[in-house]
Amino acid sequence: MRINPTTSGSGVSTLEKKNPGRVVQIIGPVLDVAFPPGKMPNIYNALVVQGRDSVGQPINVACEVQQLLGNNRVRAVAMSATDGLTRGMAVIDTGAPISVPVGGATLGRIFNVLGEPVDNLG
């Protein structure tokens, strides 16, 4: 899955144009996220939490929606460590499920759950 935002001709990140939400609870790898009324993501949609932790290090965590809780909240599971995440951090609904590359270029390669190569072959 490509979670790095791309920039459109207007200079605005394509992730910034997506549906925004806020982290309301973090318990281990599980996040509860609130969205505006009528803007709830679908189950299995990828969410991206981007920001900075308390010491200024960048945070970029991909999550997958697993449950609709009601009251405009969803429960999502993080695909990487949630260290440094705090309540109130911005969350973006990508509008699509997590996807990984396929095809001849991926044969024999080793990927993580987000489709990022981990075999140091480029």
PDB file of N, CA and C in Angstrom, residues 15-25 32-37 39-41 47-50 72-74 87-94:
ATOM      1  N   LEU A  15      -3.895  12.911   0.012  1.00  0.00           N
ATOM      2  CA  LEU A  15      -4.432  12.409   1.277  1.00  0.00           C
ATOM      3  C   LEU A  15      -5.170  13.508   2.024  1.00  0.00           C
ATOM      4  N   GLU A  16      -4.721  14.762   1.896  1.00  0.00           N
ATOM      5  CA  GLU A  16      -5.387  15.857   2.593  1.00  0.00           C
ATOM      6  C   GLU A  16      -6.789  16.098   2.053  1.00  0.00           C
ATOM      7  N   LYS A  17      -7.058  15.667   0.813  1.00  0.00           N
ATOM      8  CA  LYS A  17      -8.373  15.841   0.209  1.00  0.00           C
ATOM      9  C   LYS A  17      -9.347  14.766   0.677  1.00  0.00           C
ATOM     10  N   LYS A  18      -8.849  13.725   1.313  1.00  0.00           N
ATOM     11  CA  LYS A  18      -9.689  12.612   1.738  1.00  0.00           C
ATOM     12  C   LYS A  18     -10.421  12.966   3.027  1.00  0.00           C
ATOM     13  N   ASN A  19     -11.190  12.013   3.510  1.00  0.00           N
ATOM     14  CA  ASN A  19     -12.037  12.172   4.679  1.00  0.00           C
ATOM     15  C   ASN A  19     -11.220  12.252   5.976  1.00  0.00           C
ATOM     16  N   PRO A  20     -11.219  13.387   6.699  1.00  0.00           N
ATOM     17  CA  PRO A  20     -10.428  13.513   7.931  1.00  0.00           C
ATOM     18  C   PRO A  20     -11.190  13.043   9.171  1.00  0.00           C
ATOM     19  N   GLY A  21     -10.445  12.522  10.146  1.00  0.00           N
ATOM     20  CA  GLY A  21     -10.999  12.126  11.428  1.00  0.00           C
ATOM     21  C   GLY A  21      -9.999  12.429  12.525  1.00  0.00           C
ATOM     22  N   ARG A  22     -10.313  12.013  13.776  1.00  0.00           N
ATOM     23  CA  ARG A  22      -9.433  12.248  14.922  1.00  0.00           C
ATOM     24  C   ARG A  22      -9.378  11.004  15.797  1.00  0.00           C
ATOM     25  N   VAL A  23      -8.185  10.693  16.311  1.00  0.00           N
ATOM     26  CA  VAL A  23      -8.010   9.575  17.237  1.00  0.00           C
ATOM     27  C   VAL A  23      -8.688   9.936  18.554  1.00  0.00           C
ATOM     28  N   VAL A  24      -9.547   9.036  19.070  1.00  0.00           N
ATOM     29  CA  VAL A  24     -10.198   9.280  20.355  1.00  0.00           C
ATOM     30  C   VAL A  24      -9.761   8.294  21.430  1.00  0.00           C
ATOM     31  N   GLN A  25      -9.197   7.150  21.041  1.00  0.00           N
ATOM     32  CA  GLN A  25      -8.737   6.170  22.027  1.00  0.00           C
ATOM     33  C   GLN A  25      -7.682   5.279  21.390  1.00  0.00           C
ATOM     34  N   ASP A  32      -9.528   3.850  18.202  1.00  0.00           N
ATOM     35  CA  ASP A  32     -10.883   4.305  17.930  1.00  0.00           C
ATOM     36  C   ASP A  32     -10.759   5.688  17.323  1.00  0.00           C
ATOM     37  N   VAL A  33     -11.449   5.898  16.210  1.00  0.00           N
ATOM     38  CA  VAL A  33     -11.331   7.143  15.458  1.00  0.00           C
ATOM     39  C   VAL A  33     -12.718   7.717  15.223  1.00  0.00           C
ATOM     40  N   ALA A  34     -12.880   9.022  15.481  1.00  0.00           N
ATOM     41  CA  ALA A  34     -14.143   9.718  15.245  1.00  0.00           C
ATOM     42  C   ALA A  34     -14.077  10.453  13.913  1.00  0.00           C
ATOM     43  N   PHE A  35     -15.188  10.395  13.168  1.00  0.00           N
ATOM     44  CA  PHE A  35     -15.309  11.079  11.882  1.00  0.00           C
ATOM     45  C   PHE A  35     -16.529  11.985  11.921  1.00  0.00           C
ATOM     46  N   PRO A  36     -16.590  12.981  11.040  1.00  0.00           N
ATOM     47  CA  PRO A  36     -17.773  13.846  10.981  1.00  0.00           C
ATOM     48  C   PRO A  36     -19.017  13.035  10.615  1.00  0.00           C
ATOM     49  N   PRO A  37     -20.201  13.476  11.052  1.00  0.00           N
ATOM     50  CA  PRO A  37     -21.438  12.768  10.700  1.00  0.00           C
ATOM     51  C   PRO A  37     -21.576  12.614   9.185  1.00  0.00           C
ATOM     52  N   LYS A  39     -19.712  10.830   7.240  1.00  0.00           N
ATOM     53  CA  LYS A  39     -18.421  10.650   6.565  1.00  0.00           C
ATOM     54  C   LYS A  39     -17.688   9.406   7.065  1.00  0.00           C
ATOM     55  N   MET A  40     -18.440   8.410   7.533  1.00  0.00           N
ATOM     56  CA  MET A  40     -17.825   7.208   8.080  1.00  0.00           C
ATOM     57  C   MET A  40     -17.143   6.389   6.985  1.00  0.00           C
ATOM     58  N   PRO A  41     -15.929   5.872   7.263  1.00  0.00           N
ATOM     59  CA  PRO A  41     -15.268   5.000   6.288  1.00  0.00           C
ATOM     60  C   PRO A  41     -15.905   3.614   6.294  1.00  0.00           C
ATOM     61  N   LEU A  47      -6.746   3.582   6.886  1.00  0.00           N
ATOM     62  CA  LEU A  47      -6.644   4.896   7.520  1.00  0.00           C
ATOM     63  C   LEU A  47      -5.165   5.202   7.696  1.00  0.00           C
ATOM     64  N   VAL A  48      -4.805   6.472   7.641  1.00  0.00           N
ATOM     65  CA  VAL A  48      -3.417   6.873   7.829  1.00  0.00           C
ATOM     66  C   VAL A  48      -3.363   7.922   8.927  1.00  0.00           C
ATOM     67  N   VAL A  49      -2.521   7.661   9.943  1.00  0.00           N
ATOM     68  CA  VAL A  49      -2.271   8.632  11.006  1.00  0.00           C
ATOM     69  C   VAL A  49      -0.908   9.234  10.722  1.00  0.00           C
ATOM     70  N   GLN A  50      -0.876  10.536  10.486  1.00  0.00           N
ATOM     71  CA  GLN A  50       0.385  11.217  10.221  1.00  0.00           C
ATOM     72  C   GLN A  50       0.526  12.390  11.176  1.00  0.00           C
ATOM     73  N   ASN A  72     -20.545   7.879  15.168  1.00  0.00           N
ATOM     74  CA  ASN A  72     -19.533   8.380  14.224  1.00  0.00           C
ATOM     75  C   ASN A  72     -18.121   7.939  14.570  1.00  0.00           C
ATOM     76  N   ARG A  73     -17.981   6.734  15.133  1.00  0.00           N
ATOM     77  CA  ARG A  73     -16.662   6.212  15.489  1.00  0.00           C
ATOM     78  C   ARG A  73     -16.436   4.855  14.839  1.00  0.00           C
ATOM     79  N   VAL A  74     -15.163   4.595  14.523  1.00  0.00           N
ATOM     80  CA  VAL A  74     -14.764   3.290  14.000  1.00  0.00           C
ATOM     81  C   VAL A  74     -13.629   2.753  14.857  1.00  0.00           C
ATOM     82  N   ARG A  87      -4.209  10.889  21.600  1.00  0.00           N
ATOM     83  CA  ARG A  87      -5.592  11.260  21.299  1.00  0.00           C
ATOM     84  C   ARG A  87      -5.600  12.627  20.626  1.00  0.00           C
ATOM     85  N   GLY A  88      -6.488  12.787  19.679  1.00  0.00           N
ATOM     86  CA  GLY A  88      -6.608  14.055  18.980  1.00  0.00           C
ATOM     87  C   GLY A  88      -5.798  14.155  17.702  1.00  0.00           C
ATOM     88  N   MET A  89      -4.926  13.179  17.445  1.00  0.00           N
ATOM     89  CA  MET A  89      -4.135  13.227  16.210  1.00  0.00           C
ATOM     90  C   MET A  89      -5.045  13.077  14.996  1.00  0.00           C
ATOM     91  N   ALA A  90      -4.659  13.723  13.905  1.00  0.00           N
ATOM     92  CA  ALA A  90      -5.435  13.669  12.667  1.00  0.00           C
ATOM     93  C   ALA A  90      -5.299  12.302  12.009  1.00  0.00           C
ATOM     94  N   VAL A  91      -6.412  11.824  11.463  1.00  0.00           N
ATOM     95  CA  VAL A  91      -6.470  10.545  10.754  1.00  0.00           C
ATOM     96  C   VAL A  91      -7.133  10.807   9.405  1.00  0.00           C
ATOM     97  N   ILE A  92      -6.601  10.194   8.358  1.00  0.00           N
ATOM     98  CA  ILE A  92      -7.170  10.345   7.025  1.00  0.00           C
ATOM     99  C   ILE A  92      -7.704   8.998   6.551  1.00  0.00           C
ATOM    100  N   ASP A  93      -8.971   8.987   6.093  1.00  0.00           N
ATOM    101  CA  ASP A  93      -9.552   7.809   5.450  1.00  0.00           C
ATOM    102  C   ASP A  93      -9.132   7.850   3.989  1.00  0.00           C
ATOM    103  N   THR A  94      -8.395   6.843   3.538  1.00  0.00           N
ATOM    104  CA  THR A  94      -7.912   6.830   2.158  1.00  0.00           C
ATOM    105  C   THR A  94      -9.020   6.515   1.159  1.00  0.00           C
TER     106      THR A  94
END
